[in-house]
mmCIF file of C-alpha atoms in Angstrom:
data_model
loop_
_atom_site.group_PDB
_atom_site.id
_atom_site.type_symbol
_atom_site.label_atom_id
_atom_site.label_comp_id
_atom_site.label_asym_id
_atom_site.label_seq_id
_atom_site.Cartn_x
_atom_site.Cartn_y
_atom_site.Cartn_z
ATOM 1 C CA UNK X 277 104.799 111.501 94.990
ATOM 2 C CA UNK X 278 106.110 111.701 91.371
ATOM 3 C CA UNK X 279 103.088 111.483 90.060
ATOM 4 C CA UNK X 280 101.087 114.714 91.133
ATOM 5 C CA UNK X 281 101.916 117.535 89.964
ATOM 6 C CA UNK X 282 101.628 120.847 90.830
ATOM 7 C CA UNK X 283 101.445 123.535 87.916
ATOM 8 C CA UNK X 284 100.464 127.372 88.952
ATOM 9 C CA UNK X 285 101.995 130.559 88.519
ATOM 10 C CA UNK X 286 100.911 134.453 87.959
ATOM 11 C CA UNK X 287 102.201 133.605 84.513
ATOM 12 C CA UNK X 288 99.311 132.265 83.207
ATOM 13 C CA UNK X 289 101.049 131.839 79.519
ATOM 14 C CA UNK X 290 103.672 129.802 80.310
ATOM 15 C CA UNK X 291 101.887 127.802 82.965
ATOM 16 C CA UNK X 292 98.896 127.164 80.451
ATOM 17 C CA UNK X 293 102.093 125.869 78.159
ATOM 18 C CA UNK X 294 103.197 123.524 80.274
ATOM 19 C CA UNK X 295 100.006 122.337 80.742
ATOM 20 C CA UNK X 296 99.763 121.637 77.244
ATOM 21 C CA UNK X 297 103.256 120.608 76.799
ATOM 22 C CA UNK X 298 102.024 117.552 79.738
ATOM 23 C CA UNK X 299 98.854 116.379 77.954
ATOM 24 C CA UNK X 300 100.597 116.569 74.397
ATOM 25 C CA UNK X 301 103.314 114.027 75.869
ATOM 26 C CA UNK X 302 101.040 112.248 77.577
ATOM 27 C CA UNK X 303 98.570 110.912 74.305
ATOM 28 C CA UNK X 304 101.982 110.825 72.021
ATOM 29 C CA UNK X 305 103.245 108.292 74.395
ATOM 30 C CA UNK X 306 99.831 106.358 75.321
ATOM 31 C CA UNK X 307 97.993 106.211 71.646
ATOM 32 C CA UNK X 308 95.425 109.486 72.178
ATOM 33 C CA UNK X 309 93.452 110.313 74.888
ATOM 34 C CA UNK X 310 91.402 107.304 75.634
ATOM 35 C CA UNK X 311 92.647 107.644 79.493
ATOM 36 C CA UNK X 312 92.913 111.958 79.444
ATOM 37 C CA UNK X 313 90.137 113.303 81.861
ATOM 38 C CA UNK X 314 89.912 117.537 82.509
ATOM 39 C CA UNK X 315 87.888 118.529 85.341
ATOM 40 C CA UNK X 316 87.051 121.403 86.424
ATOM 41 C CA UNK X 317 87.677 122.083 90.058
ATOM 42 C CA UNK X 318 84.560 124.451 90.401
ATOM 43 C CA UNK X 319 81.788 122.133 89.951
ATOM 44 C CA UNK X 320 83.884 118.916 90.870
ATOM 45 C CA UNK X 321 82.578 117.044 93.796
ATOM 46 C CA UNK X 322 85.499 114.873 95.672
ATOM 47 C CA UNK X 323 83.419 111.686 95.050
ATOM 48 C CA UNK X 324 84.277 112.413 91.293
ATOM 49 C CA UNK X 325 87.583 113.345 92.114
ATOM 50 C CA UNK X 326 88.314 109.898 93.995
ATOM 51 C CA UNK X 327 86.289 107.932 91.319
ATOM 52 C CA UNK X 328 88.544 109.319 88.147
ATOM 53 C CA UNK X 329 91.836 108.963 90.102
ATOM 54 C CA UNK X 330 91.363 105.422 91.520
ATOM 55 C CA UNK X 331 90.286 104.094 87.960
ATOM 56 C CA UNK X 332 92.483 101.822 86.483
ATOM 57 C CA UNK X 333 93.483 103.002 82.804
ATOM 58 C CA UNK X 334 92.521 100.856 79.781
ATOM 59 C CA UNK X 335 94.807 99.681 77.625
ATOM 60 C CA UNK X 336 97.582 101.884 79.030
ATOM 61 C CA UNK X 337 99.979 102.159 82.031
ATOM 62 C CA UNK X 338 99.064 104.870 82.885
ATOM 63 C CA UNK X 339 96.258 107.432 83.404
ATOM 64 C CA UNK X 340 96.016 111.388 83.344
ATOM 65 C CA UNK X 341 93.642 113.472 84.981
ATOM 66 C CA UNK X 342 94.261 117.018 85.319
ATOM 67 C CA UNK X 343 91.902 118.990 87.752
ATOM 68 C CA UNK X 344 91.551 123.061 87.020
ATOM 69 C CA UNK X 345 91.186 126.344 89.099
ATOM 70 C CA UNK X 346 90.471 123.542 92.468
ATOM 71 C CA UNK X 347 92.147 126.216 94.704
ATOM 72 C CA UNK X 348 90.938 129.469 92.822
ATOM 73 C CA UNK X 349 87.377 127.719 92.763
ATOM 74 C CA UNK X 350 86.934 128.240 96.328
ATOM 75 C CA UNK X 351 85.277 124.712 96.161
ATOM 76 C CA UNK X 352 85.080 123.802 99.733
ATOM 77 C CA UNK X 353 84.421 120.341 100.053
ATOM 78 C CA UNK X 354 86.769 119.285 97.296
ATOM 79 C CA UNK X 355 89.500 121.992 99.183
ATOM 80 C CA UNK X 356 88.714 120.132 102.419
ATOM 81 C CA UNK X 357 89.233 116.357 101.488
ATOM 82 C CA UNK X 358 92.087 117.176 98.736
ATOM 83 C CA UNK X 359 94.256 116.100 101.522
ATOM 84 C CA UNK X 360 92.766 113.238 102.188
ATOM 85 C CA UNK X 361 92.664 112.233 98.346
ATOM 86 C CA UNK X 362 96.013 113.100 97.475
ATOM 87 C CA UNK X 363 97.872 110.065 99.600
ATOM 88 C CA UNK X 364 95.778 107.417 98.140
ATOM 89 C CA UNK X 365 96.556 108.026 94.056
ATOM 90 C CA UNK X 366 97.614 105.247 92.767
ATOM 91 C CA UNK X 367 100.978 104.955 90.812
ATOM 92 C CA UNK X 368 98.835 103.952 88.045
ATOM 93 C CA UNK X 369 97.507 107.731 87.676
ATOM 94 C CA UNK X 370 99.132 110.813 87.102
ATOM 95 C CA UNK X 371 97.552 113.612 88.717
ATOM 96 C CA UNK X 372 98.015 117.027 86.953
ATOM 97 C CA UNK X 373 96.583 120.291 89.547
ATOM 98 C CA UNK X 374 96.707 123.623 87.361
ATOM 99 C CA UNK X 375 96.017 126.844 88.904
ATOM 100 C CA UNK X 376 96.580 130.024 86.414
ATOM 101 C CA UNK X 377 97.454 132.484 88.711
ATOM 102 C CA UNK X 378 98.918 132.458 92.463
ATOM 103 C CA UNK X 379 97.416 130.759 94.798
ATOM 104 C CA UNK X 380 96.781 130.758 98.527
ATOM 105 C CA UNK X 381 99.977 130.278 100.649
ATOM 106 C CA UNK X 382 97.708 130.222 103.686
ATOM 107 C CA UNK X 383 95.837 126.719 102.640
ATOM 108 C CA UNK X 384 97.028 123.350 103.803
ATOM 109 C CA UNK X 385 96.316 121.807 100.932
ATOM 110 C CA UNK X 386 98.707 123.833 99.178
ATOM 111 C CA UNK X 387 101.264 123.195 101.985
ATOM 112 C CA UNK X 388 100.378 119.780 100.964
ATOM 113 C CA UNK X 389 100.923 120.054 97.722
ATOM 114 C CA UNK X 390 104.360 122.214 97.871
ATOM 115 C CA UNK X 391 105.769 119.467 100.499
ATOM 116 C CA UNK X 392 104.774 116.211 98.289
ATOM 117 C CA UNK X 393 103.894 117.111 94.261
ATOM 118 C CA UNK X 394 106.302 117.975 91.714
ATOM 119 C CA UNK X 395 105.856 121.893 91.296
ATOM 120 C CA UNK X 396 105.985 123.786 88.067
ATOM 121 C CA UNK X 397 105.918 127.786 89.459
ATOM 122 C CA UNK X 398 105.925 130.325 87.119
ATOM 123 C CA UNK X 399 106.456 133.852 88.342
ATOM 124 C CA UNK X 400 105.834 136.779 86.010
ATOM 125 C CA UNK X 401 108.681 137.412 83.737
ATOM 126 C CA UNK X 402 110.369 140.780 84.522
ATOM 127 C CA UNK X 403 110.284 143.072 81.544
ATOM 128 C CA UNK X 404 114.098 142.570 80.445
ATOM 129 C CA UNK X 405 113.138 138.540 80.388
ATOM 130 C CA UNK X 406 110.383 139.830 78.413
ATOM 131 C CA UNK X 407 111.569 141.753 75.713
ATOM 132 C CA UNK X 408 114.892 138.818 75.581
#
């Protein structure tokens, strides 16, 4: 599925960047961001989830919606039928899951997510990265 992706990291900086780097590309190439949704995972329910991925996008080809901290939430129900959501986005949206810090190895749905979404990982720099 090229069109979830997967950013998280311990490197919160240069995940957060990315994350930028993704929405800035995305309303340069589609006109502003008339289709750009950010939801945050803690208070999302999976009905919203479903409902902002399966919309079509207006007067663009394609849709963004990035979902935030999903995994670090601890959000059960949306943790539980994340699986079942992921298979059916459409081609028409591009699904953007950030996490800020590590996450859960242990979880399916990040099993899930390793085995099908295009993963951005960002490990903590070591301190001779740092200082080059």
């Amino acid at each position: 599925m090229n069109n979830i992706i997967f950013v998280y990291g311990a490197d919160s900086y240069r995940s957060r960047h990315t994350l930028h780097e993704i929405i800035d590309r995305y309303q340069e190439k589609n006109n502003g961001d008339m289709n750009c949704v950010v939801l945050d995972g803690a208070d999302l329910t999976p009905q919203r989830l479903e409902q902002q991925c399966l919309s079509l996008p207006f007067c663009a080809p394609k849709r963004l919606v990035v979902v935030k901290n999903v995994l670090e939430s601890k959000n059960k129900n949306l943790i539980d039928l994340l699986p079942d959501i992921l298979p059916r986005v459409p081609d028409t949206t591009l699904l953007v899951i950030y996490e800020p810090n590590e996450c859960d190895k242990r979880l399916s749905v990040f099993k899930l997510l390793t085995r099908t979404a295009v993963i951005k990982h960002f490990d903590p720099l070591s301190p001779r990265a740092l200082q080059q």
